Short mmCIF file of C-alpha atoms and ligand atoms in Angstrom, two decimals:
data_model
loop_
_atom_site.label_atom_id
_atom_site.label_comp_id
_atom_site.label_asym_id
_atom_site.label_seq_id
_atom_site.Cartn_x
_atom_site.Cartn_y
_atom_site.Cartn_z
CA MET A 488 65.61 -45.14 -0.58
CA ALA A 489 65.40 -41.68 0.93
CA ILE A 490 62.14 -40.37 2.33
CA TYR A 491 61.13 -36.93 1.11
CA THR A 492 59.52 -34.71 3.75
CA CYS A 493 57.33 -32.13 2.08
CA GLY A 494 54.48 -29.73 2.86
CA HIS A 495 51.62 -28.34 0.80
CA THR A 496 51.54 -26.41 -2.49
CA THR A 497 52.22 -22.66 -2.12
CA PRO A 498 54.36 -23.51 0.90
CA ASP A 499 54.20 -21.36 4.03
CA SER A 500 56.68 -21.19 6.89
CA ASP A 501 55.07 -24.16 8.67
CA SER A 502 55.32 -26.39 5.57
CA ILE A 503 58.97 -25.49 4.94
CA CYS A 504 60.22 -25.51 8.54
CA SER A 505 58.38 -28.74 9.42
CA ALA A 506 59.89 -30.47 6.36
CA ILE A 507 63.41 -29.40 7.44
CA ALA A 508 62.87 -30.31 11.11
CA LEU A 509 61.26 -33.66 10.29
CA ALA A 510 63.99 -34.63 7.80
CA TYR A 511 66.64 -34.02 10.49
CA LEU A 512 64.66 -36.11 13.01
CA LEU A 513 64.23 -39.00 10.56
CA ASN A 514 67.95 -38.94 9.73
CA GLN A 515 68.77 -39.04 13.46
CA THR A 516 66.55 -42.11 13.88
CA GLY A 517 68.28 -43.98 11.06
CA ARG A 518 65.86 -43.23 8.22
CA GLU A 519 67.48 -41.34 5.36
CA ALA A 520 65.39 -38.24 4.60
CA ILE A 521 65.55 -35.16 2.38
CA ALA A 522 63.51 -32.00 2.96
CA ALA A 523 61.57 -30.81 -0.10
CA ARG A 524 59.13 -28.08 -1.10
CA GLN A 525 56.43 -27.87 -3.77
CA GLY A 526 56.93 -24.20 -4.65
CA GLU A 527 58.70 -20.90 -4.09
CA LEU A 528 59.22 -19.45 -0.62
CA ASN A 529 57.28 -16.43 0.63
CA PRO A 530 59.26 -13.46 2.07
CA GLU A 531 58.51 -14.50 5.67
CA THR A 532 59.94 -17.99 5.17
CA GLU A 533 63.01 -16.58 3.39
CA PHE A 534 63.56 -14.31 6.38
CA ILE A 535 63.31 -17.25 8.82
CA LEU A 536 65.71 -19.51 6.88
CA LYS A 537 68.22 -16.68 6.48
CA LYS A 538 68.03 -15.77 10.16
CA PHE A 539 68.95 -19.30 11.24
CA GLY A 540 71.30 -20.14 8.37
CA PHE A 541 69.35 -22.65 6.30
CA GLU A 542 69.27 -23.24 2.55
CA LYS A 543 65.92 -23.66 0.81
CA PRO A 544 64.73 -27.27 0.76
CA LEU A 545 64.86 -29.08 -2.59
CA LEU A 546 62.22 -27.94 -5.09
CA LYS A 547 60.34 -31.09 -6.06
CA THR A 548 56.89 -31.56 -7.61
CA LYS A 549 57.01 -35.17 -8.81
CA PHE A 550 57.02 -38.02 -6.28
CA ALA A 551 55.93 -41.08 -8.30
CA GLY A 552 57.66 -44.18 -6.87
CA GLU A 553 59.22 -42.14 -4.04
CA GLU A 554 58.62 -42.38 -0.30
CA LEU A 555 56.89 -39.26 0.98
CA PHE A 556 56.30 -38.04 4.55
CA ILE A 557 53.63 -35.34 4.26
CA THR A 558 53.73 -32.31 6.55
CA ASP A 559 51.11 -29.62 7.23
CA TYR A 560 48.23 -31.01 5.10
CA SER A 561 46.27 -34.12 4.22
CA ASP A 562 44.07 -32.51 1.58
CA ILE A 563 44.43 -34.02 -1.90
CA ASP A 564 44.01 -30.58 -3.52
CA LEU A 565 47.26 -29.43 -1.85
CA ALA A 566 49.26 -32.54 -2.83
CA PRO A 567 51.61 -33.07 -5.79
CA ALA A 568 49.70 -34.09 -8.94
CA ASP A 569 51.19 -37.61 -8.92
CA ILE A 570 50.44 -38.30 -5.22
CA ASP A 571 48.58 -41.52 -6.14
CA GLU A 572 51.85 -42.97 -7.44
CA ALA A 573 53.90 -41.95 -4.38
CA ILE A 574 54.39 -44.11 -1.30
CA VAL A 575 53.04 -42.03 1.58
CA VAL A 576 54.89 -43.29 4.68
CA GLY A 577 53.56 -40.67 7.09
CA ILE A 578 51.52 -37.56 7.75
CA VAL A 579 52.15 -34.94 10.41
CA ASP A 580 49.45 -32.26 10.38
CA HIS A 581 47.04 -30.02 12.26
CA HIS A 582 44.21 -29.50 9.72
CA LYS A 583 40.93 -31.25 9.20
CA LEU A 584 41.42 -34.69 7.69
CA GLY A 585 41.66 -34.41 3.91
CA GLY A 586 41.17 -36.79 1.03
CA ILE A 587 44.57 -38.50 0.82
CA THR A 588 44.40 -42.31 0.89
CA THR A 589 47.33 -44.73 0.86
CA SER A 590 48.09 -48.23 -0.36
CA THR A 591 50.32 -49.13 2.59
CA PRO A 592 50.17 -48.63 6.38
CA LEU A 593 51.46 -45.23 7.44
CA GLU A 594 52.46 -43.26 10.49
CA CYS A 595 50.00 -40.46 11.39
CA TRP A 596 50.60 -37.61 13.78
CA ILE A 597 47.50 -35.44 13.45
CA ARG A 598 46.41 -33.27 16.34
CA PRO A 599 44.28 -30.12 16.74
CA VAL A 600 47.08 -27.75 17.74
CA GLY A 601 48.18 -24.42 16.26
CA CYS A 602 51.06 -25.61 14.10
CA THR A 603 52.61 -28.72 12.55
CA ASN A 604 55.96 -27.80 14.10
CA THR A 605 54.37 -28.18 17.55
CA ILE A 606 53.68 -31.81 16.68
CA VAL A 607 57.15 -32.28 15.17
CA LYS A 608 58.57 -31.11 18.53
CA GLU A 609 56.50 -33.81 20.23
CA MET A 610 57.95 -36.33 17.74
CA TYR A 611 61.48 -35.26 18.79
CA ASP A 612 60.49 -35.77 22.44
CA TYR A 613 58.94 -39.17 21.65
CA HIS A 614 62.12 -40.31 19.89
CA LYS A 615 64.31 -38.62 22.56
CA VAL A 616 66.31 -36.74 19.91
CA GLU A 617 67.98 -33.44 20.81
CA ILE A 618 67.00 -30.46 18.65
CA PRO A 619 69.93 -28.38 17.32
CA ALA A 620 69.57 -24.66 18.15
CA PRO A 621 69.00 -23.45 14.54
CA ILE A 622 66.28 -26.06 13.95
CA ALA A 623 64.63 -25.04 17.23
CA GLY A 624 64.73 -21.45 15.92
CA ILE A 625 62.91 -22.16 12.67
CA MET A 626 60.37 -24.40 14.43
CA MET A 627 59.67 -21.63 16.94
CA CYS A 628 59.19 -19.07 14.15
CA ALA A 629 56.79 -21.36 12.28
CA ILE A 630 54.64 -21.74 15.41
CA LEU A 631 54.64 -17.96 15.99
CA SER A 632 53.60 -17.53 12.34
CA ASP A 633 50.81 -20.11 12.30
CA THR A 634 49.40 -18.98 15.66
CA VAL A 635 49.79 -15.24 14.82
CA ILE A 636 51.99 -14.88 17.93
CA PHE A 637 49.42 -16.82 20.02
CA LYS A 638 46.47 -14.61 18.97
CA SER A 639 44.83 -17.11 16.63
CA PRO A 640 41.93 -19.17 18.04
CA THR A 641 43.84 -22.22 16.74
CA CYS A 642 46.57 -21.61 19.32
CA THR A 643 46.63 -24.03 22.28
CA ASP A 644 48.49 -24.14 25.61
CA ILE A 645 50.66 -26.83 24.03
CA ASP A 646 51.84 -24.44 21.31
CA ILE A 647 52.71 -21.80 23.89
CA ARG A 648 54.62 -24.25 26.08
CA ILE A 649 56.53 -25.61 23.09
CA VAL A 650 57.46 -22.12 21.80
CA ARG A 651 58.97 -21.41 25.22
CA GLU A 652 60.94 -24.67 25.13
CA LEU A 653 62.15 -24.04 21.57
CA ALA A 654 63.12 -20.43 22.37
CA GLU A 655 65.27 -21.69 25.22
CA ILE A 656 66.98 -24.27 23.00
CA ALA A 657 67.53 -21.63 20.30
CA GLY A 658 68.88 -19.15 22.88
CA ILE A 659 66.23 -16.53 22.10
CA GLU A 660 65.15 -14.39 25.03
CA ASP A 661 62.37 -12.30 23.48
CA PHE A 662 60.46 -14.54 21.10
CA GLY A 663 57.65 -11.95 20.90
CA ALA A 664 60.09 -9.49 19.34
CA VAL A 665 61.20 -12.10 16.79
CA GLY A 666 57.53 -12.73 16.01
CA MET A 667 56.83 -9.04 15.40
CA GLU A 668 59.97 -8.72 13.25
CA MET A 669 58.62 -11.63 11.18
CA PHE A 670 55.18 -10.11 10.74
CA LYS A 671 56.75 -6.82 9.65
CA VAL A 672 58.52 -8.71 6.87
CA LYS A 673 55.18 -10.34 6.05
CA SER A 674 53.55 -6.91 5.85
CA GLN A 675 55.73 -5.66 3.01
CA VAL A 676 53.46 -5.51 -0.02
CA GLU A 677 54.89 -2.56 -1.93
CA GLY A 678 55.89 -3.32 -5.50
CA VAL A 679 54.22 -6.76 -5.41
CA SER A 680 51.56 -7.42 -8.06
CA SER A 681 47.93 -8.04 -7.05
CA ARG A 682 48.14 -11.59 -8.37
CA ASP A 683 51.27 -12.37 -6.38
CA LEU A 684 49.63 -11.01 -3.24
CA ILE A 685 46.47 -13.08 -3.78
CA LEU A 686 48.54 -16.23 -4.38
CA ARG A 687 51.11 -15.65 -1.62
CA ASP A 688 49.24 -17.84 0.87
CA TYR A 689 46.51 -19.35 -1.31
CA LYS A 690 44.68 -22.65 -0.98
CA PRO A 691 42.25 -24.31 -3.39
CA PHE A 692 39.32 -26.29 -1.97
CA ASN A 693 36.63 -28.54 -3.35
CA MET A 694 33.46 -27.72 -1.41
CA HIS A 695 30.69 -30.14 -2.37
CA ASP A 696 31.85 -30.09 -6.01
CA ASN A 697 32.32 -26.34 -6.10
CA GLN A 698 35.85 -25.04 -6.67
CA VAL A 699 36.77 -22.42 -4.08
CA GLY A 700 40.06 -20.53 -3.66
CA ILE A 701 41.02 -18.73 -0.46
CA GLY A 702 44.08 -16.52 -0.04
CA GLN A 703 45.17 -14.81 3.16
CA LEU A 704 47.51 -11.92 3.94
CA GLU A 705 48.35 -11.24 7.58
CA VAL A 706 49.74 -7.77 8.22
CA VAL A 707 50.52 -5.44 11.10
CA ASP A 708 48.37 -2.61 9.72
CA LEU A 709 45.56 -3.09 7.19
CA SER A 710 45.78 0.50 5.94
CA ILE A 711 48.65 -0.59 3.64
CA PHE A 712 45.91 -2.08 1.44
CA ASP A 713 43.90 1.16 1.14
CA ASN A 714 45.33 1.99 -2.29
CA LEU A 715 45.55 -1.64 -3.43
CA LYS A 716 42.09 -2.91 -2.56
CA ALA A 717 40.35 -2.00 -5.83
CA ASP A 718 43.09 -3.74 -7.84
CA LEU A 719 43.01 -6.76 -5.55
CA GLN A 720 39.23 -7.06 -5.95
CA ALA A 721 39.42 -6.78 -9.73
CA ASP A 722 42.18 -9.36 -9.96
CA LEU A 723 40.39 -11.70 -7.54
CA GLU A 724 37.40 -11.71 -9.91
CA LYS A 725 39.76 -12.30 -12.85
CA LEU A 726 41.40 -15.23 -11.06
CA ARG A 727 37.96 -16.67 -10.26
CA VAL A 728 36.92 -16.63 -13.92
CA GLU A 729 40.29 -17.92 -15.20
CA ASN A 730 40.31 -20.86 -12.80
CA LYS A 731 36.58 -21.56 -13.14
CA LEU A 732 36.03 -21.08 -9.42
CA HIS A 733 32.62 -20.69 -7.86
CA THR A 734 34.08 -18.38 -5.22
CA ALA A 735 37.44 -16.72 -4.62
CA CYS A 736 38.17 -14.97 -1.32
CA LEU A 737 41.07 -12.94 -0.04
CA ILE A 738 41.35 -12.64 3.73
CA LEU A 739 43.13 -9.42 4.74
CA THR A 740 44.03 -9.94 8.38
CA ASP A 741 45.05 -7.12 10.71
CA ILE A 742 46.97 -8.88 13.47
CA MET A 743 46.90 -5.84 15.77
CA LYS A 744 43.18 -5.12 15.42
CA GLU A 745 42.59 -8.90 15.53
CA GLY A 746 40.12 -9.07 12.70
CA SER A 747 39.92 -9.54 8.95
CA GLU A 748 38.44 -7.85 5.94
CA ILE A 749 37.29 -10.47 3.47
CA LEU A 750 37.19 -9.67 -0.26
CA VAL A 751 34.74 -11.94 -2.06
CA ALA A 752 34.41 -12.72 -5.77
CA SER A 753 31.67 -15.24 -6.45
CA GLU A 754 29.18 -16.42 -9.04
CA ASP A 755 26.66 -16.44 -6.19
CA ALA A 756 27.79 -14.33 -3.23
CA SER A 757 24.62 -15.20 -1.30
CA ILE A 758 26.32 -18.49 -0.32
CA PHE A 759 29.09 -16.57 1.43
CA GLU A 760 26.55 -14.25 3.05
CA LYS A 761 24.48 -17.18 4.26
CA ALA A 762 27.55 -18.99 5.61
CA PHE A 763 28.49 -16.12 7.91
CA ASP A 764 25.08 -14.51 8.30
CA ILE A 765 26.41 -11.18 7.01
CA LYS A 766 25.74 -8.77 4.13
CA LEU A 767 28.59 -7.93 1.79
CA GLU A 768 29.04 -4.27 0.95
CA ASN A 769 31.02 -3.57 -2.23
CA LYS A 770 31.91 -7.29 -2.15
CA THR A 771 33.72 -7.03 1.18
CA VAL A 772 33.00 -7.43 4.87
CA TRP A 773 34.95 -6.80 8.09
CA MET A 774 34.88 -9.68 10.55
CA GLN A 775 36.07 -8.71 14.01
CA GLY A 776 37.90 -11.57 15.76
CA CYS A 777 38.42 -13.54 12.56
CA LEU A 778 42.08 -14.58 12.17
CA SER A 779 42.01 -18.20 11.05
CA ARG A 780 41.09 -19.58 7.63
CA LYS A 781 41.04 -23.17 8.88
CA LYS A 782 38.99 -22.54 12.01
CA GLN A 783 36.84 -19.49 11.26
CA ILE A 784 36.27 -19.54 7.49
CA ILE A 785 36.33 -23.08 6.06
CA PRO A 786 34.09 -24.77 8.68
CA PHE A 787 31.33 -22.21 7.90
CA LEU A 788 31.79 -21.78 4.17
CA GLU A 789 31.97 -25.48 3.29
CA PRO A 790 28.56 -26.50 4.75
CA ALA A 791 26.93 -23.51 3.01
CA PHE A 792 27.62 -25.24 -0.32
CA LYS A 793 25.62 -28.31 0.71
CA LYS A 794 22.48 -28.41 -1.37
MN1 MN B 1499 50.47 -24.41 6.09
MN1 MN B 1500 50.35 -25.18 9.57
#
């Protein structure tokens, strides 16, 4: 029986590239594996796969009775709906430990580094398997994406070392230039609906029995949102009501200014204000130095919901 390698819902480049890289590694070590994805690709990931000549992984949302190696999450809210009926054989991830439990022993590679692909590279080294140049290329791009070209506070020395090693394998001299090229693709928002922008990199969370949704857009220049912000705010509130969320946030990250404007729609915005010790103005706030949802937003917002 083949093992499916698959990342979280609303897949990002890390989820897709880690599934591809891990499936190749498993196949090389004698375990039949197929890379899968739970949803459509974002423009950045499409750019990466095209650049290195890969097809999209298999679209798959049902895993009952199948063996599943999870990449880039362990949170039950980001899993396929039938996860309880799947056989989870492994997890490789770099987030806080989520709510997934298993019925059989599993292999876990969870470490606080900047990207799942960094850990997948360590798995290749552990198994002494050579990485083909195109796979090294997509792994490198995923790490540059997740670490915002090393600017994110989630980035570690290990990520930087591994990007250098992968760039060499992939034959790329200027990985910084590839990273910027990638973020320029990511910055294209013209002609995209507000809803599609909010959901492009969106994650649902359960924070002490409150439903919270957080989207993030990382761009080279935040001024591209000047004419879109009012629509984004209105649609964020609409999404909040439709999905019965307590709070919906959209993080607009400027990777050059190294900060984020957060749009907040909430049934009680004082929880957000308390979490970050700030005052919202017109339901938004600029946070200098804030680049990471997992390290700079969630660890503060979640405890604020504790009664
Ligand atoms: Mn991810
Ligand atoms: Mn990741």
